[in-house]
Amino acid sequence: VNSNDDAILVRRCLRGDDEAIHNLVNRFQTEIYGLCVRLLNHRHDAEDVTQEVFLRIFRSLRGWDSRRPLKPWIMSIAVNRCRTWLSQRCKRPELVDYLQDTLPGPPADDSGELVQEIEKAVAELRLEYRTAFVLFHEQGQPYEDIAQVMDRPVGTIKTWLHRARLEILERLRRRGMVSGDGEEHPAAPLPENEREQA
Amino acid sequence: MNCDEAHDLLQQCLDGSPIESPEWLTHLRHCADCRTLASAGRRLHDGLHLLSSPLPPTGLAERIVERLRLDRRRARSRARRRLALSLALAAGLIVALSLRLNWQGATDGTNTRPPDSVVKNAPEREGASQVHTDQRREPDYDRTAPTLRQSAAELGEVFTSLSNQTADETLGQTRLWAANVPSPSLPKLDLASMEPPTRPLREAGEGVSEGLEPVTTSARRAVDLFLRELPMEPSATN
């Protein structure tokens, strides 16, 4: 989808075209909801915030600059809304175990345990690190788009992402997912093409 | 290769860039910390492939669209209420100003506005001058002036017509009365040289309308700002 298609879609939405509104919602709901789940660690909250994000998107759709890509603009609204929600949630008196709500049951094998450890590690990251990590590794957005979403320079995003990875790696090491001297997994991570060949 | 360079290469690898560096592998063989970190990096790399993005619950899109529709309906309703309120305020302002003008006219001794039939027929009655009729048909106020100013000028015209009528009736009665007086010593009135009694009233009406001009300008600006704040219909812009 190029920027011209985005502009056409937005114009149709502004005209009140129901089909265009459905298209826009269907196109972005998975990414917005996934981001909200990762940032909020709570599925019900994520659903509420996803709805609010779309409300805000449509209310401010006229303010979108059609010369810029649509997706980073939309994701920035989602990130800002999650940030606001988290700050409001901190003020609530009740204590809720959000991780229990989000994470699945106990894993059956090592890979499930690995995934669970990674999810817990991601959930414990600082919000900025977590946002950069999820946008990069889970949603596959490039550094430049993440910089637009988070309104920070690319260098800052790289720094945050590198620190996020180091914290996760440290947690994996502490939780015994890696042997002490790395002898069980001596090889470096393989690039994608080499992994597929293997 | 030192440890910092090895860490940078690990980050590049996690970024998705392929690494072909014999120096790095050599460093890993000799540095236990970097070897552990690289091993953890590989586990992370594997785990990220297993990590599935949370899927939205069933029907979320429909709920979102329904909420958007509800929000649009509410926005339209709010816009209509604001428009009705602003129109009511503007109408109330105009009525209040008109009443104020009428009240001022009554306190000045010109009484209230006469009925339309009186105003309409006043210049056609006996002795009405053609000059006054022409002035009524072509008022000399600025036609591009605001509506409220025009209204004030029209009020002045109404007062003018009323005073015309009164003056004409008075003159007619005076003539009748003077004809019945036996003494011929009364001086003959030079009606042509008399100043029309309506000019001061006309000027007063114009003065009032000019005095109200800042008020009308402010009110019009406020209404314009208010209307500008109203959300526009999507179809209106396209």
Coordinates of C-alpha atoms in Angstrom, one line a residue:
Chain A
V1 CA 0.0 0.0 0.0
N2 CA 1.6 3.3 -1.1
S3 CA 1.0 6.8 0.2
N4 CA -1.4 7.5 -2.7
D5 CA -3.6 4.6 -1.7
D6 CA -3.5 5.9 1.9
A7 CA -4.6 9.3 0.8
I8 CA -7.5 7.9 -1.2
L9 CA -8.5 5.7 1.7
V10 CA -8.4 8.6 4.1
R11 CA -10.4 10.9 1.8
R12 CA -13.1 8.2 1.5
C13 CA -13.2 7.9 5.3
L14 CA -13.6 11.6 5.6
R15 CA -16.5 11.4 3.3
G16 CA -18.1 8.9 5.6
D17 CA -17.7 5.9 3.3
D18 CA -18.5 2.9 5.5
E19 CA -16.5 0.5 3.4
A20 CA -13.4 2.7 3.6
I21 CA -13.8 3.0 7.4
H22 CA -14.1 -0.8 7.6
N23 CA -11.0 -1.2 5.5
L24 CA -8.9 1.2 7.6
V25 CA -10.0 -0.5 10.8
N26 CA -9.3 -4.0 9.5
R27 CA -6.0 -2.9 8.1
F28 CA -4.6 -1.6 11.4
Q29 CA -6.5 -3.3 14.2
T30 CA -4.1 -6.2 14.5
E31 CA -1.0 -4.1 14.8
I32 CA -2.6 -1.5 17.1
Y33 CA -4.2 -4.2 19.3
G34 CA -0.9 -6.2 19.4
L35 CA 1.1 -3.1 20.3
C36 CA -1.5 -2.2 23.1
V37 CA -1.3 -5.7 24.5
R38 CA 2.5 -5.6 24.7
L39 CA 2.6 -2.1 26.1
L40 CA -0.3 -2.5 28.6
N41 CA 0.2 -6.2 29.5
H42 CA -3.6 -6.5 29.7
R43 CA -5.9 -7.8 27.0
H44 CA -9.1 -6.1 28.2
D45 CA -7.3 -2.7 28.6
A46 CA -5.7 -3.3 25.2
E47 CA -9.2 -3.7 23.6
D48 CA -10.5 -0.6 25.3
V49 CA -7.4 1.4 24.2
T50 CA -7.6 0.1 20.7
Q51 CA -11.2 1.4 20.4
E52 CA -10.1 4.8 21.8
V53 CA -7.1 4.9 19.4
F54 CA -9.4 4.5 16.4
L55 CA -11.8 7.1 17.8
R56 CA -8.9 9.5 18.0
I57 CA -7.6 8.5 14.6
F58 CA -10.9 9.3 12.9
R59 CA -11.4 12.5 14.9
S60 CA -8.0 13.9 13.8
L61 CA -7.9 12.3 10.4
R62 CA -8.2 15.8 8.8
G63 CA -4.9 16.7 10.5
W64 CA -2.9 13.9 8.8
D65 CA -0.3 15.2 6.4
S66 CA -0.9 13.2 3.2
R67 CA 2.8 13.7 2.2
R68 CA 3.8 11.5 5.1
P69 CA 3.1 7.8 5.5
L70 CA 0.0 6.9 7.3
K71 CA 1.1 4.0 9.4
P72 CA 3.7 5.8 11.6
W73 CA 1.1 8.5 12.2
I74 CA -1.4 6.0 13.4
M75 CA 1.0 4.0 15.5
S76 CA 2.2 7.2 17.2
I77 CA -1.4 7.9 18.3
A78 CA -1.5 4.3 19.7
V79 CA 1.7 4.7 21.5
N80 CA 0.6 8.1 23.0
R81 CA -2.7 6.6 24.1
C82 CA -1.0 3.7 25.7
R83 CA 1.3 6.0 27.6
T84 CA -1.6 8.1 28.8
W85 CA -3.5 4.9 29.8
L86 CA -0.4 3.6 31.8
S87 CA 0.0 6.9 33.6
Q88 CA -3.7 6.8 34.6
R89 CA -3.5 3.1 35.6
C90 CA -0.7 3.9 38.0
K91 CA -3.1 6.1 39.9
R92 CA -5.7 3.3 40.4
P93 CA -5.8 1.9 43.9
E94 CA -6.4 -1.8 43.0
L95 CA -3.5 -4.0 42.3
V96 CA -4.0 -6.3 39.3
D97 CA -1.6 -8.9 38.1
Y98 CA -1.6 -7.8 34.5
L99 CA 1.0 -10.4 33.5
Q100 CA -1.3 -13.2 34.6
D101 CA -4.0 -11.8 32.4
T102 CA -1.8 -11.6 29.4
L103 CA 0.5 -14.5 29.5
P104 CA -0.6 -18.0 28.6
G105 CA -0.4 -21.0 30.9
P106 CA 2.7 -23.0 31.7
P107 CA 4.7 -24.1 28.7
A108 CA 4.9 -27.7 27.7
D109 CA 8.5 -27.7 26.4
D110 CA 11.6 -25.5 26.3
S111 CA 10.5 -23.4 23.4
G112 CA 7.3 -22.5 25.2
E113 CA 9.3 -21.6 28.3
L114 CA 11.7 -19.5 26.2
V115 CA 8.7 -17.6 24.7
Q116 CA 7.3 -17.0 28.1
E117 CA 10.6 -15.7 29.4
I118 CA 10.9 -13.4 26.5
E119 CA 7.4 -12.1 27.0
K120 CA 8.0 -11.5 30.7
A121 CA 11.3 -9.8 29.9
V122 CA 9.6 -7.6 27.4
A123 CA 6.8 -6.8 29.9
E124 CA 9.4 -5.6 32.5
L125 CA 11.2 -3.3 30.1
R126 CA 10.9 0.5 30.4
L127 CA 8.0 1.8 28.3
E128 CA 10.3 3.4 25.7
Y129 CA 12.5 0.3 25.4
R130 CA 9.4 -1.9 25.2
T131 CA 7.8 0.2 22.5
A132 CA 10.9 0.2 20.4
F133 CA 11.4 -3.5 20.9
V134 CA 7.8 -4.4 20.0
L135 CA 7.7 -2.1 17.0
F136 CA 10.9 -3.5 15.6
H137 CA 10.8 -7.2 16.4
E138 CA 7.1 -7.9 16.5
Q139 CA 5.8 -5.5 13.9
G140 CA 8.8 -5.3 11.7
Q141 CA 8.9 -1.6 11.4
P142 CA 12.2 0.1 10.4
Y143 CA 14.1 2.4 12.6
E144 CA 13.0 5.5 10.7
D145 CA 9.3 4.7 11.1
I146 CA 9.8 3.9 14.8
A147 CA 11.6 7.3 15.2
Q148 CA 8.5 9.0 13.6
V149 CA 6.1 7.0 15.9
M150 CA 8.0 7.9 19.0
D151 CA 9.1 11.3 17.9
R152 CA 12.7 10.7 18.7
P153 CA 15.9 10.6 16.5
V154 CA 16.9 7.3 14.9
G155 CA 20.0 7.2 17.1
T156 CA 17.9 7.3 20.2
I157 CA 15.7 4.5 19.0
K158 CA 18.8 2.4 18.2
T159 CA 20.1 3.0 21.7
W160 CA 16.8 2.1 23.3
L161 CA 16.5 -1.1 21.2
H162 CA 20.0 -2.2 22.0
R163 CA 19.5 -1.6 25.7
A164 CA 16.2 -3.5 25.6
R165 CA 17.9 -6.5 24.0
L166 CA 20.7 -6.5 26.5
E167 CA 18.2 -6.5 29.4
I168 CA 16.3 -9.4 27.8
L169 CA 19.5 -11.3 27.2
E170 CA 20.5 -10.7 30.7
R171 CA 17.2 -12.1 31.9
L172 CA 17.5 -15.1 29.7
R173 CA 20.9 -15.8 31.2
R174 CA 19.7 -15.3 34.8
R175 CA 16.7 -17.6 34.2
G176 CA 18.9 -20.4 33.0
M177 CA 17.8 -20.2 29.4
V178 CA 21.5 -20.0 28.4
S179 CA 24.3 -22.1 29.9
G180 CA 26.8 -20.3 32.0
D181 CA 29.7 -20.1 29.5
G182 CA 27.5 -20.5 26.4
E183 CA 28.9 -23.9 25.6
E184 CA 25.5 -25.3 24.9
H185 CA 24.8 -22.6 22.4
P186 CA 28.2 -21.6 21.2
A187 CA 27.4 -20.3 17.8
A188 CA 26.4 -16.8 17.2
P189 CA 22.8 -16.1 16.0
L190 CA 22.5 -16.9 12.4
P191 CA 21.1 -14.5 9.8
E192 CA 17.8 -15.4 8.4
N193 CA 19.0 -16.7 5.1
E194 CA 21.5 -19.0 6.8
R195 CA 18.9 -20.3 9.2
E196 CA 16.6 -21.2 6.3
Q197 CA 19.4 -23.1 4.6
A198 CA 20.2 -25.0 7.8
Chain B
M1 CA 38.4 -7.5 18.3
N2 CA 37.4 -6.3 21.7
C3 CA 34.1 -7.0 23.7
D4 CA 32.4 -3.7 22.6
E5 CA 33.0 -4.5 19.0
A6 CA 31.6 -8.0 19.6
H7 CA 28.5 -6.5 21.2
D8 CA 28.0 -4.2 18.3
L9 CA 28.2 -7.1 15.9
L10 CA 25.7 -9.0 18.0
Q11 CA 23.3 -6.1 17.8
Q12 CA 23.7 -5.9 14.0
C13 CA 23.0 -9.6 13.8
L14 CA 19.8 -9.1 15.8
D15 CA 18.9 -6.2 13.5
G16 CA 18.9 -8.8 10.7
S17 CA 22.2 -8.0 9.0
P18 CA 24.2 -11.1 8.1
I19 CA 27.6 -11.3 9.8
E20 CA 30.6 -12.9 8.2
S21 CA 33.4 -12.1 10.6
P22 CA 36.1 -14.7 11.5
E23 CA 37.4 -12.2 14.0
W24 CA 34.2 -12.3 15.9
L25 CA 34.1 -16.1 16.1
T26 CA 37.7 -16.0 17.2
H27 CA 36.8 -13.5 20.0
L28 CA 33.9 -15.7 21.1
R29 CA 36.2 -18.7 21.5
H30 CA 38.4 -16.7 23.8
C31 CA 35.8 -14.6 25.7
A32 CA 33.3 -16.4 27.9
D33 CA 31.2 -13.4 28.6
C34 CA 30.7 -12.6 24.9
R35 CA 30.1 -16.2 24.2
T36 CA 27.3 -16.3 26.8
L37 CA 25.9 -13.1 25.4
A38 CA 26.0 -14.5 21.9
S39 CA 24.4 -17.7 23.0
A40 CA 21.6 -15.7 24.7
G41 CA 21.3 -13.7 21.5
R42 CA 20.7 -16.8 19.5
R43 CA 18.1 -18.0 22.0
L44 CA 16.4 -14.6 21.7
H45 CA 16.6 -14.8 17.9
D46 CA 14.9 -18.2 18.1
G47 CA 12.3 -17.1 20.6
L48 CA 11.3 -14.1 18.5
H49 CA 10.4 -16.4 15.7
L50 CA 8.2 -18.3 18.1
L51 CA 6.7 -15.2 19.6
S52 CA 3.2 -14.7 18.1
S53 CA 1.7 -11.3 17.9
P54 CA -1.5 -11.1 20.0
L55 CA -4.6 -11.4 17.8
P56 CA -7.5 -9.1 18.3
P57 CA -10.6 -10.7 19.7
T58 CA -13.5 -11.7 17.4
G59 CA -15.8 -8.8 16.5
L60 CA -13.4 -6.1 17.7
A61 CA -13.5 -4.4 14.2
E62 CA -17.3 -4.3 14.3
R63 CA -17.4 -2.9 17.8
I64 CA -14.9 -0.2 16.7
V65 CA -16.9 0.7 13.6
E66 CA -20.1 0.8 15.7
R67 CA -18.5 3.1 18.2
L68 CA -17.2 5.3 15.4
R69 CA -20.8 5.6 14.0
L70 CA -22.1 6.5 17.5
D71 CA -19.3 9.1 17.9
R72 CA -20.2 10.7 14.5
R73 CA -23.9 10.8 15.4
R74 CA -23.0 12.5 18.7
A75 CA -20.7 15.0 16.9
R76 CA -23.5 15.9 14.5
S77 CA -26.0 16.3 17.3
R78 CA -23.6 18.5 19.2
A79 CA -23.0 20.6 16.1
R80 CA -26.8 21.1 15.5
R81 CA -27.3 22.1 19.1
R82 CA -24.5 24.6 18.9
L83 CA -25.9 26.0 15.7
A84 CA -29.4 26.3 17.2
L85 CA -28.0 28.0 20.3
S86 CA -25.9 30.5 18.4
L87 CA -28.9 31.4 16.1
A88 CA -31.1 31.8 19.2
L89 CA -28.5 34.0 20.8
A90 CA -28.1 36.1 17.7
A91 CA -31.9 36.5 17.3
G92 CA -32.2 37.4 21.0
L93 CA -29.5 40.0 20.6
I94 CA -31.3 41.5 17.7
V95 CA -34.6 41.6 19.4
A96 CA -33.1 43.1 22.5
L97 CA -31.4 45.8 20.5
S98 CA -34.6 46.5 18.7
L99 CA -36.6 46.8 21.9
R100 CA -33.9 49.1 23.3
L101 CA -34.2 51.3 20.2
N102 CA -38.0 51.4 20.6
W103 CA -37.7 52.3 24.2
Q104 CA -35.3 55.1 23.5
G105 CA -37.7 56.4 20.9
A106 CA -40.5 56.4 23.3
T107 CA -38.6 58.2 26.0
D108 CA -37.5 60.9 23.4
G109 CA -41.2 61.7 22.9
T110 CA -41.6 60.1 19.5
N111 CA -43.8 57.4 20.9
T112 CA -43.6 53.8 19.7
R113 CA -43.4 52.5 16.2
P114 CA -46.6 53.2 14.3
P115 CA -48.5 50.5 12.5
D116 CA -47.3 49.5 9.1
S117 CA -50.4 50.8 7.4
V118 CA -49.8 54.2 8.9
V119 CA -46.2 54.2 7.7
K120 CA -47.1 52.9 4.3
N121 CA -49.9 55.5 3.8
A122 CA -48.3 58.4 5.5
P123 CA -46.5 59.9 2.4
E124 CA -49.7 59.5 0.3
R125 CA -51.9 61.5 2.5
E126 CA -52.8 65.0 1.9
G127 CA -49.9 67.5 1.6
A128 CA -47.2 64.9 1.8
S129 CA -44.2 66.2 0.0
Q130 CA -42.6 64.3 -2.9
V131 CA -39.2 64.9 -1.4
H132 CA -40.1 62.8 1.7
T133 CA -41.5 60.0 -0.4
D134 CA -38.3 59.9 -2.5
Q135 CA -36.2 59.9 0.6
R136 CA -38.2 57.0 2.0
R137 CA -37.8 55.0 -1.2
E138 CA -34.1 55.6 -1.5
P139 CA -32.6 55.9 2.0
D140 CA -29.1 57.4 2.1
Y141 CA -27.6 55.0 4.5
D142 CA -24.8 52.7 3.4
R143 CA -26.4 49.6 1.8
T144 CA -23.3 47.5 2.6
A145 CA -23.8 48.2 6.3
P146 CA -24.6 45.4 8.7
T147 CA -28.1 44.2 9.0
L148 CA -28.5 45.5 12.5
R149 CA -27.4 48.9 11.3
Q150 CA -29.9 48.8 8.5
S151 CA -32.6 47.9 11.1
A152 CA -31.7 50.9 13.2
A153 CA -31.8 53.1 10.1
E154 CA -35.2 51.7 9.2
L155 CA -36.4 52.5 12.7
G156 CA -35.2 56.0 12.1
E157 CA -37.2 56.1 8.9
V158 CA -40.3 54.9 10.7
F159 CA -39.9 57.7 13.2
T160 CA -39.5 60.1 10.2
S161 CA -42.7 58.8 8.6
L162 CA -44.5 59.2 11.8
S163 CA -43.4 62.7 12.4
N164 CA -44.2 63.5 8.7
Q165 CA -47.7 62.3 9.2
T166 CA -48.0 64.3 12.5
A167 CA -46.6 67.4 10.9
D168 CA -48.9 67.1 7.9
E169 CA -52.0 66.6 10.0
T170 CA -51.0 69.6 12.2
L171 CA -50.4 71.8 9.3
G172 CA -53.8 70.8 7.8
Q173 CA -55.6 71.5 11.0
T174 CA -53.8 74.8 11.4
R175 CA -54.8 75.9 7.9
L176 CA -58.5 75.0 8.7
W177 CA -58.3 76.8 12.0
A178 CA -56.6 79.8 10.5
A179 CA -59.2 80.1 7.8
N180 CA -62.0 80.3 10.5
V181 CA -60.3 83.0 12.5
P182 CA -61.9 86.4 11.8
S183 CA -58.8 88.5 12.4
P184 CA -56.6 88.6 9.2
S185 CA -53.7 89.8 11.3
L186 CA -52.1 86.4 11.5
P187 CA -48.8 86.3 9.6
K188 CA -48.7 84.1 6.6
L189 CA -46.6 81.0 7.2
D190 CA -43.8 80.3 4.7
L191 CA -43.9 76.6 4.7
A192 CA -41.3 76.2 2.0
S193 CA -38.6 78.0 4.1
M194 CA -39.3 75.9 7.1
E195 CA -36.8 73.3 8.0
P196 CA -38.3 69.9 7.6
P197 CA -39.1 68.6 11.1
T198 CA -37.9 65.1 10.3
R199 CA -34.3 65.9 9.7
P200 CA -33.2 65.8 13.3
L201 CA -35.0 62.5 13.8
R202 CA -33.3 61.0 10.7
E203 CA -29.9 62.2 12.0
A204 CA -30.7 60.8 15.4
G205 CA -31.5 57.4 13.8
E206 CA -28.3 57.4 11.9
G207 CA -26.4 58.4 15.0
V208 CA -27.9 55.5 16.9
S209 CA -27.1 53.1 14.1
E210 CA -23.5 54.3 14.0
G211 CA -23.2 54.1 17.7
L212 CA -24.4 50.5 17.6
E213 CA -21.9 49.6 14.8
P214 CA -19.1 48.4 17.2
V215 CA -21.7 46.2 19.0
T216 CA -22.9 44.7 15.8
T217 CA -19.4 44.1 14.6
S218 CA -18.4 42.4 17.8
A219 CA -21.6 40.3 17.8
R220 CA -21.0 39.3 14.2
R221 CA -17.4 38.4 14.9
A222 CA -18.4 36.3 17.9
V223 CA -21.0 34.4 15.9
D224 CA -18.4 33.8 13.1
L225 CA -15.9 32.5 15.6
F226 CA -18.6 30.3 17.1
L227 CA -19.6 28.9 13.7
R228 CA -16.0 28.3 12.8
E229 CA -15.6 26.1 15.8
L230 CA -18.4 23.8 14.6
P231 CA -17.2 20.5 13.1
M232 CA -17.9 20.5 9.4
E233 CA -19.7 17.7 7.7
P234 CA -17.4 15.4 5.8
S235 CA -19.2 15.9 2.6
A236 CA -18.9 19.7 2.9
T237 CA -15.1 19.7 2.4
N238 CA -15.0 17.3 -0.5

